[in-house]
Coordinates of N, CA and C in Angstrom, one line a residue:
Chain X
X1 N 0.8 -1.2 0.0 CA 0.0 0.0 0.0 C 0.8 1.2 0.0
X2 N 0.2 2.6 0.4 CA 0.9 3.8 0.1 C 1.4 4.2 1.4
X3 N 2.8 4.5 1.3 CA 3.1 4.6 2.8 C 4.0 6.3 2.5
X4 N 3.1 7.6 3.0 CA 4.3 8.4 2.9 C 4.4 8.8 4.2
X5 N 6.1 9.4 4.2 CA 6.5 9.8 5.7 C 7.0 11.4 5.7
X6 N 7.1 11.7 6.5 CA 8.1 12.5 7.3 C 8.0 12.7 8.1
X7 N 9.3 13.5 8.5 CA 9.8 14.4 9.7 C 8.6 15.0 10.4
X8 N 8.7 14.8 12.0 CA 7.6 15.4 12.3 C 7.7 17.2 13.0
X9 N 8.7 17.2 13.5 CA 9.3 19.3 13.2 C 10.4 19.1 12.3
X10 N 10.3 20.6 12.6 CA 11.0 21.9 11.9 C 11.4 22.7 12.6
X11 N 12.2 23.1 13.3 CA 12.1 24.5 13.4 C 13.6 25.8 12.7
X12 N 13.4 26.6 12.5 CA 14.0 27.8 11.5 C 14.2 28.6 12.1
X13 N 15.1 29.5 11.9 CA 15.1 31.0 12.4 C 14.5 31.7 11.0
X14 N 13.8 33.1 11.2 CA 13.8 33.8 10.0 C 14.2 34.4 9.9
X15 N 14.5 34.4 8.1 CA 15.0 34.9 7.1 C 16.2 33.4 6.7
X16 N 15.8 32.5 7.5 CA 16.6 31.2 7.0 C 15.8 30.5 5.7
X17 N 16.5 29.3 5.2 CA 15.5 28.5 4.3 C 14.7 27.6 5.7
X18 N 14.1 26.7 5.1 CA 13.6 25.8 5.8 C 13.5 24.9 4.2
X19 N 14.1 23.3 5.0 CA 13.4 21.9 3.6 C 12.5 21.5 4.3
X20 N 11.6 21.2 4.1 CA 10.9 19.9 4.6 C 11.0 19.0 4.1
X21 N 10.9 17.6 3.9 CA 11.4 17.0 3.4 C 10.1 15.7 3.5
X22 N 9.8 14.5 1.9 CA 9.3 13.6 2.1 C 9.4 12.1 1.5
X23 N 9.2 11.3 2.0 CA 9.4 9.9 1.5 C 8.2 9.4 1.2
X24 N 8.0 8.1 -0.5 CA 6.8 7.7 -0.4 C 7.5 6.4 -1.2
X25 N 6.6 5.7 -1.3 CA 6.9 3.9 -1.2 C 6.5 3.9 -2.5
X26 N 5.3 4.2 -3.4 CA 4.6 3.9 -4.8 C 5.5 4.7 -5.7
X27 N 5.6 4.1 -6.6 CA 6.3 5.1 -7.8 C 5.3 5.3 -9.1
X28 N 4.1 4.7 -9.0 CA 3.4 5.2 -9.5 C 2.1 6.6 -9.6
X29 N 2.8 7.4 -9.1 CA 2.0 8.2 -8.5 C 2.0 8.8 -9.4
X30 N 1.1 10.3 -9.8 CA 1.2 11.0 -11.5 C 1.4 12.3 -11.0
X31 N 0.6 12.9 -9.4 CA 1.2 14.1 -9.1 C 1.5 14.0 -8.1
X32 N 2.0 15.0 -6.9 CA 2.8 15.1 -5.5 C 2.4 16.3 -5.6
X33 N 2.3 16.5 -4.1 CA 1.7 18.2 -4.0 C 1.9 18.5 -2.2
X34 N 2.0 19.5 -2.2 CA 2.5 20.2 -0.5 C 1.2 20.7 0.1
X35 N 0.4 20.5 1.1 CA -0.2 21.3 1.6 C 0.1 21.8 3.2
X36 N -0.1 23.2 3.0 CA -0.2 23.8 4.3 C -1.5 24.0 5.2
X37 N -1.3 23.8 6.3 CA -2.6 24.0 7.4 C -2.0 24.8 8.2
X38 N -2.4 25.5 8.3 CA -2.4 27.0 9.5 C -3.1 26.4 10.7
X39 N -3.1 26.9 12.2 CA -3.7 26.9 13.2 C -5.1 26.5 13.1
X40 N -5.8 25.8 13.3 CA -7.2 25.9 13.6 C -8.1 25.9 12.1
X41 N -6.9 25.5 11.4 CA -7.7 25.9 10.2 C -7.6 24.4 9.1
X42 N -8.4 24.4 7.8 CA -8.2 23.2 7.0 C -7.1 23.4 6.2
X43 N -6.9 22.2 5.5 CA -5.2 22.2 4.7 C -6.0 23.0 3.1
X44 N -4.9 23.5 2.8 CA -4.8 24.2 1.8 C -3.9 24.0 0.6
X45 N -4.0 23.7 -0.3 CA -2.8 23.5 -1.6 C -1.7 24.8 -1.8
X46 N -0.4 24.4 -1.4 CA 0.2 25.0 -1.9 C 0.8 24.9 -3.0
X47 N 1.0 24.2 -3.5 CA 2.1 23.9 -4.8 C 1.8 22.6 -5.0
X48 N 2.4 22.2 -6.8 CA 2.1 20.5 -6.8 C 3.0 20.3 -7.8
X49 N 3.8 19.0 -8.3 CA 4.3 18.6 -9.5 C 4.1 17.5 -9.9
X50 N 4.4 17.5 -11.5 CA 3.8 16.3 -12.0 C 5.0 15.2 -11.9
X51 N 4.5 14.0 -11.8 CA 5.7 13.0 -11.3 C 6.7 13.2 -12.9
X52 N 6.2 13.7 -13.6 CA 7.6 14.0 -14.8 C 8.5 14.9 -14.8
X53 N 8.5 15.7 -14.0 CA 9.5 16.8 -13.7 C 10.5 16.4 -12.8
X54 N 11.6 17.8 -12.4 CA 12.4 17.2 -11.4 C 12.3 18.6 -10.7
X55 N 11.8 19.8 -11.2 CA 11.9 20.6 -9.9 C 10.6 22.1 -10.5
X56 N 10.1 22.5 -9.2 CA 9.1 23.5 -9.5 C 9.6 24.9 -8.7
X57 N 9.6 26.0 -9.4 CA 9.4 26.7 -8.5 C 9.0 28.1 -8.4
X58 N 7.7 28.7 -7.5 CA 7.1 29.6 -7.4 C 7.2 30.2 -6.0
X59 N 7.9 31.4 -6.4 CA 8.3 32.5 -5.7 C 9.4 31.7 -4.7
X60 N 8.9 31.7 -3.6 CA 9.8 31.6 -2.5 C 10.0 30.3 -2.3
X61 N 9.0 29.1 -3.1 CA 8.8 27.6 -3.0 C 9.3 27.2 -3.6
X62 N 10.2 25.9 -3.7 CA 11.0 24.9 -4.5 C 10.7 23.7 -4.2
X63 N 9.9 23.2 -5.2 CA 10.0 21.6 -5.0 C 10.6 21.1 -5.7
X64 N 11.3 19.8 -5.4 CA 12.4 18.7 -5.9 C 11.9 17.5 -5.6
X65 N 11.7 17.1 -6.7 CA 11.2 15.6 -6.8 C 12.8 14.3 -7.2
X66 N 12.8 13.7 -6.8 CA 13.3 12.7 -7.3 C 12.8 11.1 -6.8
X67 N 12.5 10.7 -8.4 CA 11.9 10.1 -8.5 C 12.9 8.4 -8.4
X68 N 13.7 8.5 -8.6 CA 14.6 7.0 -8.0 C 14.8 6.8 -7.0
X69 N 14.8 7.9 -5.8 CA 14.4 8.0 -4.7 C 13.5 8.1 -3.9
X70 N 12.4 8.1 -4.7 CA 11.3 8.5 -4.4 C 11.0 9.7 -2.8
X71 N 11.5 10.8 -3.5 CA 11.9 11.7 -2.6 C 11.3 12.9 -2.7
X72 N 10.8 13.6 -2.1 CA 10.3 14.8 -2.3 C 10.2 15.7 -1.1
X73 N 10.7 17.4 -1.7 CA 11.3 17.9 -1.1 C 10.6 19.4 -1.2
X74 N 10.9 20.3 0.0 CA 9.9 21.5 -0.3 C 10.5 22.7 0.4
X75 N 11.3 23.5 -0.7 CA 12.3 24.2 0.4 C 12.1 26.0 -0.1
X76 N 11.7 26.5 1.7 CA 10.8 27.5 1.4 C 12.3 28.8 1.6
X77 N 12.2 29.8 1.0 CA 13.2 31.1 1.0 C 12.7 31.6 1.5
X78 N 14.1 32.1 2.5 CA 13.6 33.5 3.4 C 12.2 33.2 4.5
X79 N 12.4 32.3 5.0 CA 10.9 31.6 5.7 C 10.7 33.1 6.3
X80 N 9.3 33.2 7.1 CA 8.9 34.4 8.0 C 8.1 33.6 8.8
X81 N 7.3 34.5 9.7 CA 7.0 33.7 10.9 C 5.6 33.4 10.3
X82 N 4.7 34.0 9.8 CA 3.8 33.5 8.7 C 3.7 32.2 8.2
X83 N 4.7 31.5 7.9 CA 5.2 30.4 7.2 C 5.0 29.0 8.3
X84 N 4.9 29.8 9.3 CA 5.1 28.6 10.8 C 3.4 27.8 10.2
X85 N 3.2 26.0 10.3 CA 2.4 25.9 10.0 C 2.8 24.3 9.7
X86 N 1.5 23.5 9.1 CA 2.1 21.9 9.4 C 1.5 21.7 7.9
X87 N 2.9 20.8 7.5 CA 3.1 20.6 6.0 C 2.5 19.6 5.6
X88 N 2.0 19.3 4.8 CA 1.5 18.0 4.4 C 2.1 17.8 3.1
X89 N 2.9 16.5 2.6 CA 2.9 16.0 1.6 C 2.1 14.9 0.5
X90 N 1.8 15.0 0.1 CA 0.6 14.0 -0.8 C 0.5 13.4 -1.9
X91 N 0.6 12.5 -2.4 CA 0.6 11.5 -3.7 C -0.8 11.3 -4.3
X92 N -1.1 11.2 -6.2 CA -1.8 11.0 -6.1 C -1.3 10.3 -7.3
X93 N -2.6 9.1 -7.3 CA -2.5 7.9 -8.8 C -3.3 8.4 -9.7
X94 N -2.9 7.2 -11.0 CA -3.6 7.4 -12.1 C -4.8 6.3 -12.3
X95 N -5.6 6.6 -10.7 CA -6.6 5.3 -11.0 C -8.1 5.9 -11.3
X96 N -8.3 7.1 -11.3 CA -9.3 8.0 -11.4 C -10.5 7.6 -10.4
X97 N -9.7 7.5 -9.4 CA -10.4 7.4 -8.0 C -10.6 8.4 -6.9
X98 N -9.4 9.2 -8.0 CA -9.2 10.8 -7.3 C -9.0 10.9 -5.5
X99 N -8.5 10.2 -4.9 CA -8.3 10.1 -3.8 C -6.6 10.6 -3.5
X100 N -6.0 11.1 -2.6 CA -4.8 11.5 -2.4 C -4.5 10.7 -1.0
X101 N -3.0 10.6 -1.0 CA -2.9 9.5 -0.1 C -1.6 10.9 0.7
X102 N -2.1 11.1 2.1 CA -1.1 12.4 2.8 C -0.2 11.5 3.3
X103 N 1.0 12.7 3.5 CA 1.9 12.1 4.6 C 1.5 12.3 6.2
X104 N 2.5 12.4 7.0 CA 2.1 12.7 8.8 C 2.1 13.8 8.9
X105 N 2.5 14.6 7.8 CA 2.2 16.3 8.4 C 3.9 16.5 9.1
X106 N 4.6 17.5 8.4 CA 5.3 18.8 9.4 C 5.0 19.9 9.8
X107 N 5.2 20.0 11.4 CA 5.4 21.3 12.0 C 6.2 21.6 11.4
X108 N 6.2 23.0 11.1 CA 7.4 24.3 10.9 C 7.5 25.1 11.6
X109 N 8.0 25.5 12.5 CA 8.2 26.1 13.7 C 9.3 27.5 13.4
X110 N 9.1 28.8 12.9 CA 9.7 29.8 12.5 C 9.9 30.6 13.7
X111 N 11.2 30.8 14.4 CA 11.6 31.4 15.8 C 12.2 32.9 15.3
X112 N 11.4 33.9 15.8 CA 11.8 35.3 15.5 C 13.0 35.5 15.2
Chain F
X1 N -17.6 32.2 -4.2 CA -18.0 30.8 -3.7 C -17.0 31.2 -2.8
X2 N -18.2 30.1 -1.5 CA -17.8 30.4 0.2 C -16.9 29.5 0.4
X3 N -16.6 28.3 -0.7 CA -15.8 27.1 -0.3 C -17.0 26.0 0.7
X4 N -15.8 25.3 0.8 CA -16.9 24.2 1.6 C -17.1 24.5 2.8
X5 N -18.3 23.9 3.2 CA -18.5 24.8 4.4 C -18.9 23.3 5.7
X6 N -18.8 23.8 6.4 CA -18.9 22.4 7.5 C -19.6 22.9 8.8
X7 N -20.4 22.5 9.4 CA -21.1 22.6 11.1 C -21.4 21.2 11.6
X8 N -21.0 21.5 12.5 CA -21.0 22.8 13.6 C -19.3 22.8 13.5
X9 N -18.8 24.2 13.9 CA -17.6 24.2 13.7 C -16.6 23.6 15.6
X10 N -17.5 23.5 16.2 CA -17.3 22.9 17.7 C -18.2 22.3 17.8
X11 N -18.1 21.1 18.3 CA -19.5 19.9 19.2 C -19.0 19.3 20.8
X12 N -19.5 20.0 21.1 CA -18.9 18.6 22.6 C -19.9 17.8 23.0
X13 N -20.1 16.8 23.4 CA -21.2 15.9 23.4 C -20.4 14.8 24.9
X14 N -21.2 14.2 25.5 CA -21.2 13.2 26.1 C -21.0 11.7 25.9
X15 N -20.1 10.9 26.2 CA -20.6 9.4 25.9 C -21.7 9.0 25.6
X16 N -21.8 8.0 24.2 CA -23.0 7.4 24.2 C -23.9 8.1 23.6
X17 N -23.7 9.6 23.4 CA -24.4 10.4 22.8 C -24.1 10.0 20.6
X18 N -25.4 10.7 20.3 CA -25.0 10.6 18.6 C -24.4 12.3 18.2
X19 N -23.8 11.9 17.2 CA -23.4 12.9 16.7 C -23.7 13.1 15.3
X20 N -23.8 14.0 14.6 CA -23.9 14.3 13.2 C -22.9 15.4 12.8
X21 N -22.3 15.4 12.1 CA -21.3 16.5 11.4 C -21.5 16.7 9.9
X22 N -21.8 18.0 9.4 CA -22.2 18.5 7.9 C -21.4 18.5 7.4
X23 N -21.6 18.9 6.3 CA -20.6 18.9 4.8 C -21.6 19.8 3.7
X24 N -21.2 20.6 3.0 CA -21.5 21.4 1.8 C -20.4 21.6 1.0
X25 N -20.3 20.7 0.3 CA -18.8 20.6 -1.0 C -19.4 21.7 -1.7
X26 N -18.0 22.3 -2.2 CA -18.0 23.6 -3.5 C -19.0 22.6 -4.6
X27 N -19.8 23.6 -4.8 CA -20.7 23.9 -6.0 C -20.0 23.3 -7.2
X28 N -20.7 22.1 -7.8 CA -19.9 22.3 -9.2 C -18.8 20.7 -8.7
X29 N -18.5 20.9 -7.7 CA -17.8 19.5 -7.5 C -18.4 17.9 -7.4
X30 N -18.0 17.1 -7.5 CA -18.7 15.7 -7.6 C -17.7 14.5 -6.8
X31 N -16.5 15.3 -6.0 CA -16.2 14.3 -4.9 C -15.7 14.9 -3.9
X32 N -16.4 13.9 -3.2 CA -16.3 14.3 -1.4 C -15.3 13.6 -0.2
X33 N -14.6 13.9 0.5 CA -13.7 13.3 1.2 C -14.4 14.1 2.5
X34 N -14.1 12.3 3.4 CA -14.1 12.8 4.9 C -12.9 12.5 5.7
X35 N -12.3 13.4 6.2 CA -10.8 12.7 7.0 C -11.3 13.1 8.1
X36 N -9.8 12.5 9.2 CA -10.2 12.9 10.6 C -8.7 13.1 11.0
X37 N -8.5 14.1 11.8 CA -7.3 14.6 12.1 C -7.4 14.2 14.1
X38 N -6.1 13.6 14.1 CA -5.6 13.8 15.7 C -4.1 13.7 15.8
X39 N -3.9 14.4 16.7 CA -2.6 14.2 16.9 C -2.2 12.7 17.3
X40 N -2.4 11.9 17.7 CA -1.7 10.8 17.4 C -1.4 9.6 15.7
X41 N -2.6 10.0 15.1 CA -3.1 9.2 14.1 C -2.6 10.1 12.9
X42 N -2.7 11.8 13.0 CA -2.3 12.5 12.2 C -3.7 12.2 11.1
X43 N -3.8 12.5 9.9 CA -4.9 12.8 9.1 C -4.7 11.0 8.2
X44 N -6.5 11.1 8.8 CA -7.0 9.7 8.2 C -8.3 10.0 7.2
X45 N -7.9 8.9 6.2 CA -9.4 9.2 5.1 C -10.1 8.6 5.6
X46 N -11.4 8.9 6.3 CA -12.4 7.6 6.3 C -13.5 7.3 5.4
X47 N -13.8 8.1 4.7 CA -14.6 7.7 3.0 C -14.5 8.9 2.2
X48 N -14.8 8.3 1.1 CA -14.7 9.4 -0.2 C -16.6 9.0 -1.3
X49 N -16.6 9.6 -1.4 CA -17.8 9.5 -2.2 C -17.6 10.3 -4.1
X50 N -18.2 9.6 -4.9 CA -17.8 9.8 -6.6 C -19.4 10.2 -7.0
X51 N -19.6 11.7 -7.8 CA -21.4 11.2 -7.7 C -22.2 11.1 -6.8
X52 N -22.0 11.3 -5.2 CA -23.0 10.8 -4.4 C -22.9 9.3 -4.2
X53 N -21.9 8.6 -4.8 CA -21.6 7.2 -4.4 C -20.5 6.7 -3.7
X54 N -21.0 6.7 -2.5 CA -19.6 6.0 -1.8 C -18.7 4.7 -2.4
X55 N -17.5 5.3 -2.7 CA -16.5 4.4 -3.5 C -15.4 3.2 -2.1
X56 N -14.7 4.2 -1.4 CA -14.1 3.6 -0.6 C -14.5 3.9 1.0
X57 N -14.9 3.2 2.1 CA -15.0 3.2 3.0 C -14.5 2.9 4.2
X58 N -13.3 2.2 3.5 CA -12.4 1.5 4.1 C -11.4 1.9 5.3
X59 N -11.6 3.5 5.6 CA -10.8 3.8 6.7 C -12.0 4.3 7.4
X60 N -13.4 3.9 7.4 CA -14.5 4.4 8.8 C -14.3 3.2 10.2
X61 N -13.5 3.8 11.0 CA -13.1 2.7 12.0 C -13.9 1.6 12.8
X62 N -15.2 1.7 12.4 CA -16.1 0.9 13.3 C -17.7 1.3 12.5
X63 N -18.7 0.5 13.1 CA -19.8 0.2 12.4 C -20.4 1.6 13.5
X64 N -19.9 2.2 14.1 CA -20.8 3.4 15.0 C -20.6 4.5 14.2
X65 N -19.2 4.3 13.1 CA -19.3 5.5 12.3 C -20.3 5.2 10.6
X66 N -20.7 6.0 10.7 CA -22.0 6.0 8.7 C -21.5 7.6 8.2
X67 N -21.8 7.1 6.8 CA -21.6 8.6 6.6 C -22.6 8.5 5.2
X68 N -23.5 9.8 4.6 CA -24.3 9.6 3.1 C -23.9 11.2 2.7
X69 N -24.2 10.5 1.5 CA -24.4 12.1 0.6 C -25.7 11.7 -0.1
X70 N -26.6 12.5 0.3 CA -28.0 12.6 -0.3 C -28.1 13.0 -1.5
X71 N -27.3 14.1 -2.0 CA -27.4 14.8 -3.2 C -25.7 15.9 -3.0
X72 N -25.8 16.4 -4.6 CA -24.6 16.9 -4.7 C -23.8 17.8 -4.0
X73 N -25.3 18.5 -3.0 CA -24.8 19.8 -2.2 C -24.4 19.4 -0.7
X74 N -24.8 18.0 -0.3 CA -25.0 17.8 1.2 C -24.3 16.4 1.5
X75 N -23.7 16.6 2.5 CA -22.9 15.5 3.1 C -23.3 15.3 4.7
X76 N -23.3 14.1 5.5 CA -23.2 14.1 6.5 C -22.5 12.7 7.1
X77 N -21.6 13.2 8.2 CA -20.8 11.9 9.0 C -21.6 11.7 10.7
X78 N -21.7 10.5 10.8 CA -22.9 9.9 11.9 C -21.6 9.1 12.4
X79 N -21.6 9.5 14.1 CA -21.3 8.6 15.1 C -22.1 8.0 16.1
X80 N -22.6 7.3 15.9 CA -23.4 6.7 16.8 C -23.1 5.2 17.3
X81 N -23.3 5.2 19.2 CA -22.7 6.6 20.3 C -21.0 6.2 20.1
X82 N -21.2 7.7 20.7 CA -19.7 8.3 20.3 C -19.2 8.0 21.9
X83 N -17.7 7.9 21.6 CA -17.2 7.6 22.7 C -15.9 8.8 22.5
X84 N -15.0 8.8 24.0 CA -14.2 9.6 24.2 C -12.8 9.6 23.1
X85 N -12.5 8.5 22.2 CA -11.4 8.2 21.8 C -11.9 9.0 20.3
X86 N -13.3 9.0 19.9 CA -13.6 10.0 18.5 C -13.1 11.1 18.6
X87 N -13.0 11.7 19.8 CA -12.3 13.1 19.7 C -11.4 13.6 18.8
X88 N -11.7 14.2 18.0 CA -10.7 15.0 17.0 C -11.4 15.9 16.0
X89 N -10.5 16.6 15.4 CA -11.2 17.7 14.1 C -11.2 16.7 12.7
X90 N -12.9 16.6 12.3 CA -13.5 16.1 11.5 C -12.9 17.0 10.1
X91 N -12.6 16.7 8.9 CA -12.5 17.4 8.0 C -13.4 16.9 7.0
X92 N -14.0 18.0 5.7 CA -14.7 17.7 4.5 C -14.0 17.9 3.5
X93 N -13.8 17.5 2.5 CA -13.0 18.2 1.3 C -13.6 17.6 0.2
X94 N -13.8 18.6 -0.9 CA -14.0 18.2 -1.7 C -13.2 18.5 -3.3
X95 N -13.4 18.2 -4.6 CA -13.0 18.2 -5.8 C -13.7 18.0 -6.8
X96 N -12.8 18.3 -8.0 CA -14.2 18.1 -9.1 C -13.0 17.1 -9.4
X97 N -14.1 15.7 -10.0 CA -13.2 14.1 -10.8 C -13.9 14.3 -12.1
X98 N -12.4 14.7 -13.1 CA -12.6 14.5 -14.2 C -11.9 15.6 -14.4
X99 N -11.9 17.0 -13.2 CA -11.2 17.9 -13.5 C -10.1 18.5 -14.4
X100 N -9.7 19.6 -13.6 CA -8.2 19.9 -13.6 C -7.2 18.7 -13.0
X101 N -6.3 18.6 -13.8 CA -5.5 17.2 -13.9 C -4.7 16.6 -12.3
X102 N -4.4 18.5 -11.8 CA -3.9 18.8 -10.4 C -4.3 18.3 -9.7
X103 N -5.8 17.7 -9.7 CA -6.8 17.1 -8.2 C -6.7 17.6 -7.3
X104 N -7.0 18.9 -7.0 CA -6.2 19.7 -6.2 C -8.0 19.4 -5.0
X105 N -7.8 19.0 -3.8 CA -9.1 19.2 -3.2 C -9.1 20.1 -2.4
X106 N -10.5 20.6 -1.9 CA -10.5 21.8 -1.2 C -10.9 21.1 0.2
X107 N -10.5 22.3 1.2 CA -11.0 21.2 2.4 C -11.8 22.8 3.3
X108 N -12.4 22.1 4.3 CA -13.1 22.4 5.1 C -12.4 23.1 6.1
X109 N -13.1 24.3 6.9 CA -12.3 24.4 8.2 C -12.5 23.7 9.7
X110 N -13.2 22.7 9.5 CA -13.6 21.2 10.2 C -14.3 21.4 11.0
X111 N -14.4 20.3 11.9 CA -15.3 20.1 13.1 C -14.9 19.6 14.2
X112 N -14.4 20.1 15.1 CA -13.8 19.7 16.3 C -14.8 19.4 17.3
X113 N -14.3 18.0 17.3 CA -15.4 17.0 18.3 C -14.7 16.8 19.5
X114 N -15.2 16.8 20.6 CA -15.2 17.1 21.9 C -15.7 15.5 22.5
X115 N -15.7 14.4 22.3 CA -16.5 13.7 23.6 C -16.2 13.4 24.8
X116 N -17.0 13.8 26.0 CA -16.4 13.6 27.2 C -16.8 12.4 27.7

């Protein structure tokens, strides 16, 4: 079955980078995507790549995929305290069952 | 559009008590996801619906949890009775299948269940 992982903190100082970082077991997956959850709040899409690429990046966000490693990676510039929040990483197939399979979630912990 | 929307956004309830928690998927969408968030378990699916048809069910942890979608606008997840260990924030999310290729789903700002 789908097993993804990670790291369960983070913490940064700001104006540092911060990686978060993820592992997943299926290599058939077609996208991979990062979601952030704020406080008290539901997860939100931040970014996504298609499993044929090897890197995305918008604005302050870099993702790096590698795919022999089944590895995926999410490395934010210039973090601020804003940014503090728990990551989610997520796979999805090409079974049109439209379901996403998350990882454990990171805290990101941004220290003034 | 208000995005999906979900009530009660707090429930505290007693053992043994039933519970109901809503869902109103974005307009226009045709799949529904219900997860559940705790800090020990971190974020579980426990059904997804295609159409109004429940496809996978496979992570509703017991026969005290039901969940239906009556129609395209309305969702509901049923604990009945609820015990102290359901405690956690209930999520809805939903998507359009067939979409944008992204599958990008929208989620809820949940339901934080309380049982004492």
């Amino acid at each position: 079955g789908e097993d993804v992982e990670q790291s369960l903190f983070l913490s940064v100082r700001e104006g540092d980078s911060s990686v978060i970082n993820c592992t997943y077991t299926d290599s058939s997956s077609t996208y991979l995507y990062w979601y952030k959850q704020e406080p008290g709040a539901g997860l939100q899409l931040l970014t996504y790549i298609f499993s044929n690429m090897d890197m995305k990046q918008d604005q302050r966000l870099t993702v790096l995929l590698n795919k022999k490693d089944k590895h995926l990676s999410l490395r934010i510039a210039d973090t601020q305290t804003g940014d503090s929040a728990i990551y989610f990483c997520a796979e999805a197939f090409q079974t049109g069952a439209n379901n996403l399979f998350f990882g454990t979630g990171t805290r990101l912990t941004v220290i003034p | 559009d208000a995005g999906v929307i979900q009530s009660p956004r707090h429930e505290v309830t007693e053992m043994g008590q039933e519970v109901t928690l809503r869902c109103k998927p974005i307009s226009g969408h045709n799949s529904l996801f219900w997860y559940r968030q705790t800090m020990m378990r971190g974020l579980e699916l426990l059904i997804y619906f295609n159409n109004n048809v429940p496809i996978d069910d496979s992570g509703m942890p017991e026969d005290r949890f039901s969940a239906k979608m009556p129609n395209a606008s309305f969702s509901t997840l049923k604990i009945q009775p609820s015990e102290p260990r359901d405690s956690a924030v209930y999520f809805c999310a939903s998507t359009l299948l067939g979409g944008l290729a992204k599958n990008e789903q929208f989620f809820g700002p949940g339901t934080r269940l309380t049982v004492l």
